[in-house]
Amino acid sequence: MQQTTTDHDTGGIGRRQLLSAVGGSAVAAALAGCSTLLSDGETADQGEQSGGEISDEPIQAGLLTFTRGAPGVLGIQAQRGAELAVQRINEAGGIGGQREIELDVVNEGSNPLDSYNQFIEEGKEVTFGPISSGTHSQIAPEIEKNGIINVSTDGTVTTLYEETVPDPTYSFRFQNYDIMEVVTMAREAVERIGADNISTVAGVNPGYSFGEDEMRVFTQAIQRLTDAEIVYEGFPELGASDMANHITSINNEEPDVTFSSLWGGDVTTFVRQANANNMFENTTVFGTTLYSAAGDVPGDALAGTDIYSGSRNYYWGKPALGNWQPGRELFDAATQQEGVTVPTAHYMSGYGAVTAWATAVEKAIDLLGTYPTQEQIAQVLEGHGFFTPAGYHNIAEDHQGASNSFAGQMVYDDDLGAARLEDVNTYAATETAPPPGVTGSDWLDSWSA
């Protein structure tokens, strides 16, 4: 389950492979902070390699994310992460040492497909986002039709590459997807409590397809790991102001585990009302995205709670900020951005999506000596490994994000002025995701009961 620091930080690969993974460019160094690895003359001048064949025209890029309202708790984090990645790329001289990026950010809103198509009409060379799984399902077929690379920040629905676009070419996902975060928390529940001590499970999840899917997958996973019975399932609407009936039901059942995929402002509502009604005396809560509200949930709401949260691909502090520069520098820069109290995994979604694409383009330039086509970038992105301050990431050959995930106890840090995770466990992608070509459901069914 937990990897050693050495395994986690390097992925078990050597120095030469590390250099290969990051592409050996100034941009990669700026994004991942590998300057110490590149300081012995192994960096290359991309402009010289290209023989001047790379345009100096700025790259027009688009980001589709939620910039306001309740979903903005996640969306603004992704936006700020993407903006900081673009800033660092441009400060390093741009893609190929010659092409800076101009990022256009549009609110996902109620007509995200129109916004995405507007990006294409404007001639965007790459797009990033979205946040919503529903939006991702809408735009993924359009991405394939348009032939313009998109690296999603979130949009983590499990069925995207199983059913919606089962053979993608241009659509990629940086973020770990739903089954990965759910299996992480099922394993975390067993790790913390013990399989023999989990006989009853309840769930409170968002009342739409995401929450229903997460509860279904958690049920399948936990019942493969334990003999647990599901004693309650509740699905409050997004933004519900009263969750008393769900909390009362949990208090009546006193389940060993309560699973939740509530996110954003719903986390604060649920935790505050559950704490006021002593729910945490009757159950232990395991949630996939509770930490998404780290900057918003107040300290008094978390006092005396017993909550374990996942963090899809990143938790600031794990790996340690000093391990992957510019960890502390990036952390401090993030907290100075508007709307970011403390950067969360969704901040890394924006930063990581841009980094995935940028390092793939740099790698293609290394190989080709000129600026790559969309098809060539897509080929490099399949199985592409790269670094961020969160460590080593990989986009699998089936276009899924495949990074380590984290889970720990959610506590309030007075010095930070936000929630954080402590006593963090790390789970490798091989523990939480099916192999390429295998559906999540078939993979879970294959587990020994």
Short mmCIF file of C-alpha atoms in Angstrom, two decimals:
data_model
loop_
_atom_site.label_atom_id
_atom_site.label_comp_id
_atom_site.label_asym_id
_atom_site.label_seq_id
_atom_site.Cartn_x
_atom_site.Cartn_y
_atom_site.Cartn_z
CA MET A 1 0.00 0.00 0.00
CA GLN A 2 2.32 2.76 1.14
CA GLN A 3 5.41 3.24 -0.97
CA THR A 4 8.76 4.20 0.38
CA THR A 5 9.85 7.75 -0.21
CA THR A 6 12.39 6.61 -2.77
CA ASP A 7 9.91 4.55 -4.77
CA HIS A 8 7.29 7.23 -4.62
CA ASP A 9 9.53 10.07 -5.65
CA THR A 10 11.20 8.33 -8.56
CA GLY A 11 8.66 5.78 -9.62
CA GLY A 12 11.50 3.28 -9.49
CA ILE A 13 13.21 4.70 -12.59
CA GLY A 14 16.74 5.87 -13.03
CA ARG A 15 18.29 9.26 -13.63
CA ARG A 16 18.51 8.87 -17.40
CA GLN A 17 14.89 7.85 -17.50
CA LEU A 18 14.01 10.84 -15.34
CA LEU A 19 15.64 13.13 -17.87
CA SER A 20 13.84 11.35 -20.69
CA ALA A 21 10.53 11.65 -18.87
CA VAL A 22 10.73 15.40 -18.43
CA GLY A 23 11.99 15.97 -21.94
CA GLY A 24 15.18 17.65 -20.77
CA SER A 25 13.97 21.15 -21.58
CA ALA A 26 13.95 24.49 -19.82
CA VAL A 27 10.15 24.37 -19.82
CA ALA A 28 10.11 20.97 -18.13
CA ALA A 29 12.62 22.21 -15.58
CA ALA A 30 10.51 25.28 -14.88
CA LEU A 31 7.38 23.23 -14.40
CA ALA A 32 8.87 20.42 -12.37
CA GLY A 33 11.87 22.13 -10.90
CA CYS A 34 14.41 19.62 -12.21
CA SER A 35 17.13 22.21 -12.61
CA THR A 36 19.49 20.22 -10.42
CA LEU A 37 19.18 17.28 -12.79
CA LEU A 38 19.70 19.46 -15.80
CA SER A 39 22.59 21.51 -14.53
CA ASP A 40 25.36 19.34 -15.98
CA GLY A 41 25.00 20.37 -19.58
CA GLU A 42 22.22 17.99 -20.53
CA THR A 43 19.73 20.71 -21.37
CA ALA A 44 19.30 21.58 -25.03
CA ASP A 45 18.50 24.81 -26.83
CA GLN A 46 15.21 23.98 -28.48
CA GLY A 47 15.53 26.81 -30.95
CA GLU A 48 18.86 25.53 -32.20
CA GLN A 49 17.52 21.99 -32.44
CA SER A 50 14.62 23.13 -34.52
CA GLY A 51 16.82 24.93 -37.01
CA GLY A 52 14.57 27.94 -36.70
CA GLU A 53 11.53 25.99 -37.94
CA ILE A 54 9.46 26.74 -34.87
CA SER A 55 7.19 29.75 -35.18
CA ASP A 56 7.49 32.49 -32.63
CA GLU A 57 3.75 33.08 -32.73
CA PRO A 58 2.07 32.68 -29.32
CA ILE A 59 0.15 29.47 -28.78
CA GLN A 60 -3.54 30.14 -28.30
CA ALA A 61 -4.93 27.92 -25.54
CA GLY A 62 -8.33 27.66 -23.88
CA LEU A 63 -9.37 26.51 -20.41
CA LEU A 64 -12.94 25.50 -19.67
CA THR A 65 -13.61 25.59 -15.92
CA PHE A 66 -16.05 26.90 -13.33
CA THR A 67 -15.04 30.41 -12.38
CA ARG A 68 -17.90 31.25 -10.04
CA GLY A 69 -20.69 29.78 -7.90
CA ALA A 70 -20.47 26.62 -5.80
CA PRO A 71 -18.51 24.66 -8.46
CA GLY A 72 -15.99 27.50 -8.45
CA VAL A 73 -14.57 26.03 -5.22
CA LEU A 74 -12.95 23.47 -7.50
CA GLY A 75 -12.85 25.38 -10.77
CA ILE A 76 -10.93 28.41 -9.56
CA GLN A 77 -8.31 26.11 -8.06
CA ALA A 78 -7.83 24.50 -11.48
CA GLN A 79 -7.75 27.90 -13.17
CA ARG A 80 -5.06 29.26 -10.87
CA GLY A 81 -2.97 26.13 -11.27
CA ALA A 82 -3.16 26.37 -15.08
CA GLU A 83 -2.35 30.07 -15.00
CA LEU A 84 0.73 29.52 -12.85
CA ALA A 85 1.95 26.72 -15.14
CA VAL A 86 1.54 28.99 -18.17
CA GLN A 87 3.35 31.79 -16.37
CA ARG A 88 6.29 29.53 -15.60
CA ILE A 89 6.43 28.23 -19.19
CA ASN A 90 6.49 31.76 -20.56
CA GLU A 91 9.14 32.86 -18.06
CA ALA A 92 11.27 29.94 -19.29
CA GLY A 93 11.04 31.23 -22.85
CA GLY A 94 7.92 29.47 -24.04
CA ILE A 95 7.37 26.16 -25.79
CA GLY A 96 10.40 25.24 -27.86
CA GLY A 97 12.10 28.28 -26.39
CA GLN A 98 10.13 30.47 -28.79
CA ARG A 99 6.38 30.18 -28.36
CA GLU A 100 4.71 31.68 -25.32
CA ILE A 101 1.20 30.59 -24.36
CA GLU A 102 -1.83 32.87 -24.22
CA LEU A 103 -4.49 31.23 -22.05
CA ASP A 104 -8.15 32.14 -22.49
CA VAL A 105 -10.30 31.09 -19.52
CA VAL A 106 -14.06 30.63 -19.97
CA ASN A 107 -16.67 29.75 -17.35
CA GLU A 108 -18.01 26.24 -17.86
CA GLY A 109 -21.49 27.52 -17.01
CA SER A 110 -24.70 26.18 -18.47
CA ASN A 111 -23.61 25.92 -22.11
CA PRO A 112 -20.15 24.37 -21.94
CA LEU A 113 -20.37 22.75 -25.36
CA ASP A 114 -20.94 26.16 -26.95
CA SER A 115 -17.94 27.55 -25.08
CA TYR A 116 -15.76 24.65 -26.19
CA ASN A 117 -16.84 25.05 -29.83
CA GLN A 118 -16.07 28.75 -29.58
CA PHE A 119 -12.51 27.84 -28.62
CA ILE A 120 -12.23 25.77 -31.80
CA GLU A 121 -13.72 28.53 -33.98
CA GLU A 122 -11.16 30.94 -32.51
CA GLY A 123 -8.33 28.63 -33.59
CA LYS A 124 -7.15 27.38 -30.23
CA GLU A 125 -4.22 24.96 -30.64
CA VAL A 126 -4.90 23.18 -27.36
CA THR A 127 -7.71 23.16 -24.82
CA PHE A 128 -7.80 22.21 -21.15
CA GLY A 129 -10.65 21.34 -18.78
CA PRO A 130 -13.43 20.75 -17.94
CA ILE A 131 -14.35 20.27 -14.28
CA SER A 132 -17.73 18.55 -14.71
CA SER A 133 -18.06 14.93 -15.76
CA GLY A 134 -21.22 15.87 -17.62
CA THR A 135 -19.35 18.51 -19.60
CA HIS A 136 -16.57 16.07 -20.34
CA SER A 137 -19.04 13.56 -21.74
CA GLN A 138 -20.46 16.29 -23.99
CA ILE A 139 -17.20 17.62 -25.36
CA ALA A 140 -15.14 14.42 -25.69
CA PRO A 141 -16.82 13.35 -28.97
CA GLU A 142 -16.35 16.91 -30.28
CA ILE A 143 -12.67 16.81 -29.34
CA GLU A 144 -12.24 13.67 -31.44
CA LYS A 145 -14.13 15.23 -34.36
CA ASN A 146 -12.13 18.47 -34.25
CA GLY A 147 -8.72 16.81 -33.89
CA ILE A 148 -7.40 19.37 -31.38
CA ILE A 149 -5.71 18.03 -28.25
CA ASN A 150 -7.60 18.46 -24.99
CA VAL A 151 -6.13 17.51 -21.62
CA SER A 152 -8.85 17.55 -19.02
CA THR A 153 -8.31 18.93 -15.57
CA ASP A 154 -11.13 16.83 -14.11
CA GLY A 155 -14.27 15.44 -15.74
CA THR A 156 -13.49 12.13 -14.09
CA VAL A 157 -16.48 9.96 -14.96
CA THR A 158 -15.40 6.32 -15.23
CA THR A 159 -17.39 5.59 -18.38
CA LEU A 160 -15.75 8.34 -20.49
CA TYR A 161 -13.11 6.13 -22.10
CA GLU A 162 -15.08 2.92 -21.60
CA GLU A 163 -18.26 3.96 -23.40
CA THR A 164 -18.39 7.61 -24.55
CA VAL A 165 -15.15 7.65 -26.58
CA PRO A 166 -13.75 4.13 -26.18
CA ASP A 167 -10.94 4.65 -28.72
CA PRO A 168 -9.77 8.25 -28.20
CA THR A 169 -7.02 9.96 -30.17
CA TYR A 170 -7.04 13.61 -29.07
CA SER A 171 -8.82 13.48 -25.68
CA PHE A 172 -6.64 12.93 -22.58
CA ARG A 173 -7.17 13.09 -18.84
CA PHE A 174 -4.57 14.33 -16.32
CA GLN A 175 -6.64 13.76 -13.21
CA ASN A 176 -7.10 10.36 -11.62
CA TYR A 177 -10.62 9.26 -12.46
CA ASP A 178 -13.56 8.24 -10.32
CA ILE A 179 -12.84 4.57 -9.83
CA MET A 180 -9.31 5.40 -8.68
CA GLU A 181 -10.39 7.78 -5.93
CA VAL A 182 -13.21 5.49 -4.80
CA VAL A 183 -10.98 2.40 -4.61
CA THR A 184 -8.44 4.50 -2.74
CA MET A 185 -11.00 5.25 -0.04
CA ALA A 186 -12.26 1.66 0.12
CA ARG A 187 -8.68 0.53 0.69
CA GLU A 188 -8.18 3.37 3.18
CA ALA A 189 -11.23 2.28 5.20
CA VAL A 190 -9.86 -1.25 5.42
CA GLU A 191 -6.40 0.07 6.28
CA ARG A 192 -7.70 2.31 9.08
CA ILE A 193 -10.42 0.14 10.60
CA GLY A 194 -9.69 -3.39 9.44
CA ALA A 195 -11.85 -5.54 7.17
CA ASP A 196 -13.16 -7.61 10.08
CA ASN A 197 -14.44 -4.44 11.77
CA ILE A 198 -16.50 -3.20 8.81
CA SER A 199 -19.88 -4.90 8.75
CA THR A 200 -22.16 -1.96 7.94
CA VAL A 201 -21.75 0.92 5.49
CA ALA A 202 -23.81 4.03 4.73
CA GLY A 203 -23.41 6.60 1.99
CA VAL A 204 -24.23 10.28 1.51
CA ASN A 205 -23.36 11.38 -2.00
CA PRO A 206 -24.35 14.15 -4.44
CA GLY A 207 -27.75 13.59 -6.01
CA TYR A 208 -26.67 13.25 -9.62
CA SER A 209 -24.76 10.84 -11.81
CA PHE A 210 -21.37 11.51 -10.19
CA GLY A 211 -22.54 10.73 -6.66
CA GLU A 212 -24.59 7.74 -7.76
CA ASP A 213 -21.61 6.35 -9.70
CA GLU A 214 -19.22 6.86 -6.79
CA MET A 215 -21.57 5.09 -4.35
CA ARG A 216 -22.05 2.20 -6.80
CA VAL A 217 -18.29 1.74 -7.21
CA PHE A 218 -17.61 2.07 -3.48
CA THR A 219 -20.26 -0.54 -2.74
CA GLN A 220 -18.69 -2.92 -5.25
CA ALA A 221 -15.17 -2.32 -3.91
CA ILE A 222 -15.91 -2.46 -0.17
CA GLN A 223 -18.00 -5.60 -0.55
CA ARG A 224 -15.07 -7.26 -2.31
CA LEU A 225 -12.79 -6.26 0.56
CA THR A 226 -15.23 -6.98 3.42
CA ASP A 227 -18.57 -8.64 4.12
CA ALA A 228 -20.21 -5.26 4.70
CA GLU A 229 -23.94 -4.62 4.30
CA ILE A 230 -25.14 -1.29 2.87
CA VAL A 231 -27.60 0.04 5.46
CA TYR A 232 -28.32 3.53 4.07
CA GLU A 233 -27.86 5.55 0.88
CA GLY A 234 -28.74 9.25 0.67
CA PHE A 235 -28.34 11.60 -2.29
CA PRO A 236 -28.85 15.28 -1.40
CA GLU A 237 -29.13 17.77 -4.24
CA LEU A 238 -26.14 19.99 -4.98
CA GLY A 239 -26.22 23.02 -2.71
CA ALA A 240 -28.75 21.51 -0.31
CA SER A 241 -29.00 23.62 2.84
CA ASP A 242 -30.48 20.90 5.05
CA MET A 243 -28.98 17.40 5.32
CA ALA A 244 -30.68 16.55 8.62
CA ASN A 245 -32.62 13.57 7.30
CA HIS A 246 -29.44 11.89 6.07
CA ILE A 247 -27.63 12.58 9.33
CA THR A 248 -30.57 11.24 11.35
CA SER A 249 -30.61 8.05 9.28
CA ILE A 250 -26.90 7.53 9.86
CA ASN A 251 -27.28 8.13 13.60
CA ASN A 252 -30.08 5.57 13.67
CA GLU A 253 -28.04 2.94 11.80
CA GLU A 254 -24.64 3.70 13.40
CA PRO A 255 -22.72 2.24 10.43
CA ASP A 256 -19.06 1.35 10.84
CA VAL A 257 -18.24 3.40 7.73
CA THR A 258 -19.99 6.29 6.02
CA PHE A 259 -18.83 6.94 2.47
CA SER A 260 -19.23 10.35 0.85
CA SER A 261 -18.28 12.04 -2.41
CA LEU A 262 -19.76 15.40 -1.40
CA TRP A 263 -17.59 18.26 -2.58
CA GLY A 264 -17.22 22.04 -2.38
CA GLY A 265 -19.75 23.89 -0.26
CA ASP A 266 -21.75 20.71 0.38
CA VAL A 267 -18.85 19.42 2.46
CA THR A 268 -19.10 22.34 4.84
CA THR A 269 -22.88 21.97 5.18
CA PHE A 270 -22.67 18.23 5.81
CA VAL A 271 -19.75 18.33 8.24
CA ARG A 272 -21.14 21.27 10.22
CA GLN A 273 -24.60 19.71 10.60
CA ALA A 274 -23.21 16.22 11.27
CA ASN A 275 -20.92 17.56 13.97
CA ALA A 276 -23.77 19.48 15.61
CA ASN A 277 -25.80 16.26 15.75
CA ASN A 278 -22.97 14.09 17.13
CA MET A 279 -22.83 11.91 14.00
CA PHE A 280 -19.10 11.40 14.34
CA GLU A 281 -19.70 9.52 17.61
CA ASN A 282 -21.54 6.88 15.59
CA THR A 283 -19.50 6.38 12.43
CA THR A 284 -16.20 7.07 10.66
CA VAL A 285 -16.45 9.05 7.44
CA PHE A 286 -14.37 8.26 4.37
CA GLY A 287 -14.71 10.69 1.47
CA THR A 288 -13.17 10.98 -1.95
CA THR A 289 -13.35 14.75 -2.41
CA LEU A 290 -14.01 16.19 1.04
CA TYR A 291 -10.58 17.80 0.90
CA SER A 292 -11.76 19.87 -2.05
CA ALA A 293 -13.28 22.20 0.57
CA ALA A 294 -10.01 22.58 2.47
CA GLY A 295 -9.96 26.34 2.08
CA ASP A 296 -13.63 26.83 2.96
CA VAL A 297 -14.60 24.45 5.75
CA PRO A 298 -14.24 26.28 9.10
CA GLY A 299 -12.17 24.96 11.96
CA ASP A 300 -15.07 24.60 14.38
CA ALA A 301 -16.88 22.33 11.93
CA LEU A 302 -13.97 19.89 11.90
CA ALA A 303 -13.32 19.93 15.66
CA GLY A 304 -13.84 16.48 17.14
CA THR A 305 -14.62 14.82 13.83
CA ASP A 306 -13.31 11.51 12.53
CA ILE A 307 -12.97 12.12 8.79
CA TYR A 308 -10.59 10.61 6.26
CA SER A 309 -10.38 12.23 2.86
CA GLY A 310 -8.73 11.34 -0.36
CA SER A 311 -6.83 13.69 -2.62
CA ARG A 312 -6.89 12.49 -6.20
CA ASN A 313 -3.36 13.14 -7.25
CA TYR A 314 -1.85 15.48 -4.76
CA TYR A 315 -1.76 16.78 -1.25
CA TRP A 316 0.46 19.73 -0.49
CA GLY A 317 3.08 18.34 1.82
CA LYS A 318 3.17 14.86 0.29
CA PRO A 319 5.61 14.46 -1.29
CA ALA A 320 7.41 16.88 0.99
CA LEU A 321 7.57 20.38 -0.43
CA GLY A 322 11.34 20.23 -0.52
CA ASN A 323 11.48 17.03 -2.58
CA TRP A 324 10.35 18.41 -5.90
CA GLN A 325 11.28 22.00 -6.50
CA PRO A 326 9.72 24.46 -6.84
CA GLY A 327 7.56 22.97 -4.08
CA ARG A 328 7.67 25.69 -1.42
CA GLU A 329 8.11 28.42 -4.03
CA LEU A 330 5.08 27.14 -5.91
CA PHE A 331 3.07 26.74 -2.71
CA ASP A 332 3.78 30.33 -1.70
CA ALA A 333 2.98 31.61 -5.19
CA ALA A 334 -0.30 29.71 -5.19
CA THR A 335 -1.45 31.10 -1.87
CA GLN A 336 -0.90 34.62 -3.18
CA GLN A 337 -3.26 34.06 -6.11
CA GLU A 338 -6.81 35.37 -5.89
CA GLY A 339 -9.27 32.77 -4.58
CA VAL A 340 -6.65 30.29 -3.33
CA THR A 341 -6.44 29.95 0.46
CA VAL A 342 -4.54 26.71 0.15
CA PRO A 343 -3.94 24.84 -3.11
CA THR A 344 -5.68 21.46 -3.33
CA ALA A 345 -5.60 18.51 -5.73
CA HIS A 346 -7.74 20.54 -8.13
CA TYR A 347 -5.04 23.19 -8.24
CA MET A 348 -2.71 20.44 -9.38
CA SER A 349 -5.32 19.39 -11.96
CA GLY A 350 -4.90 22.71 -13.74
CA TYR A 351 -1.15 22.81 -13.27
CA GLY A 352 -0.77 19.18 -14.26
CA ALA A 353 -2.95 19.31 -17.38
CA VAL A 354 -0.86 22.16 -18.80
CA THR A 355 2.34 20.41 -17.75
CA ALA A 356 1.32 17.13 -19.39
CA TRP A 357 0.71 18.84 -22.72
CA ALA A 358 3.74 21.17 -22.55
CA THR A 359 6.24 18.45 -21.68
CA ALA A 360 4.80 16.20 -24.40
CA VAL A 361 5.25 18.97 -26.99
CA GLU A 362 8.80 19.56 -25.77
CA LYS A 363 9.53 15.86 -26.03
CA ALA A 364 8.13 15.81 -29.58
CA ILE A 365 10.31 18.79 -30.52
CA ASP A 366 13.32 16.91 -29.15
CA LEU A 367 12.45 13.97 -31.40
CA LEU A 368 11.39 15.82 -34.53
CA GLY A 369 13.45 18.99 -34.50
CA THR A 370 10.39 21.01 -35.39
CA TYR A 371 6.98 21.85 -33.96
CA PRO A 372 4.77 18.73 -33.90
CA THR A 373 1.35 18.21 -35.40
CA GLN A 374 -1.70 17.43 -33.28
CA GLU A 375 -1.34 13.76 -34.22
CA GLN A 376 2.31 13.70 -33.17
CA ILE A 377 1.54 15.34 -29.82
CA ALA A 378 -1.20 12.78 -29.27
CA GLN A 379 1.22 9.94 -29.93
CA VAL A 380 3.69 11.30 -27.39
CA LEU A 381 0.98 11.83 -24.77
CA GLU A 382 0.10 8.13 -24.81
CA GLY A 383 2.20 6.65 -22.01
CA HIS A 384 3.80 10.03 -21.32
CA GLY A 385 5.60 10.41 -17.99
CA PHE A 386 6.38 13.81 -16.52
CA PHE A 387 6.97 15.67 -13.28
CA THR A 388 5.20 18.30 -11.28
CA PRO A 389 5.84 19.40 -7.69
CA ALA A 390 3.50 16.51 -6.83
CA GLY A 391 6.07 14.04 -8.11
CA TYR A 392 5.95 11.72 -11.09
CA HIS A 393 2.80 11.41 -13.19
CA ASN A 394 1.82 9.24 -16.09
CA ILE A 395 -0.88 9.33 -18.73
CA ALA A 396 -1.61 5.72 -19.56
CA GLU A 397 -1.87 4.37 -23.08
CA ASP A 398 -5.67 4.40 -22.74
CA HIS A 399 -5.47 8.20 -22.13
CA GLN A 400 -6.37 7.93 -18.41
CA GLY A 401 -4.47 9.83 -15.75
CA ALA A 402 -2.55 7.32 -13.65
CA SER A 403 -0.90 9.05 -10.70
CA ASN A 404 -0.44 8.15 -7.05
CA SER A 405 -3.37 9.08 -4.85
CA PHE A 406 -3.36 10.13 -1.21
CA ALA A 407 -5.63 9.71 1.81
CA GLY A 408 -5.35 10.98 5.35
CA GLN A 409 -7.19 12.38 8.33
CA MET A 410 -8.75 15.77 7.64
CA VAL A 411 -7.90 18.28 10.37
CA TYR A 412 -7.89 22.04 10.66
CA ASP A 413 -4.55 23.81 10.74
CA ASP A 414 -4.76 27.16 12.54
CA ASP A 415 -1.40 28.30 11.16
CA LEU A 416 -2.41 27.43 7.60
CA GLY A 417 -5.89 28.87 8.04
CA ALA A 418 -7.31 25.88 6.22
CA ALA A 419 -7.91 22.16 6.48
CA ARG A 420 -5.09 19.77 5.75
CA LEU A 421 -4.50 16.04 5.72
CA GLU A 422 -2.28 14.36 8.27
CA ASP A 423 -1.04 10.79 8.66
CA VAL A 424 -1.22 10.45 4.87
CA ASN A 425 -1.15 7.11 3.05
CA THR A 426 -0.06 6.84 -0.58
CA TYR A 427 -1.66 4.45 -3.08
CA ALA A 428 -0.06 3.62 -6.41
CA ALA A 429 -2.15 3.73 -9.59
CA THR A 430 -1.73 -0.02 -9.99
CA GLU A 431 -3.65 -0.47 -6.71
CA THR A 432 -6.54 1.78 -7.67
CA ALA A 433 -7.03 1.53 -11.45
CA PRO A 434 -7.79 -1.32 -13.81
CA PRO A 435 -5.18 -2.18 -16.45
CA PRO A 436 -5.69 -0.46 -19.84
CA GLY A 437 -8.40 -2.20 -21.82
CA VAL A 438 -10.24 -3.52 -18.74
CA THR A 439 -13.39 -1.80 -17.53
CA GLY A 440 -13.61 -0.70 -13.93
CA SER A 441 -16.57 -2.96 -13.24
CA ASP A 442 -14.89 -6.04 -14.74
CA TRP A 443 -11.72 -5.27 -12.77
CA LEU A 444 -13.59 -5.04 -9.47
CA ASP A 445 -15.50 -8.24 -10.28
CA SER A 446 -12.16 -9.98 -10.77
CA TRP A 447 -11.09 -9.29 -7.18
CA SER A 448 -11.17 -12.29 -4.91
CA ALA A 449 -14.17 -11.96 -2.64
#
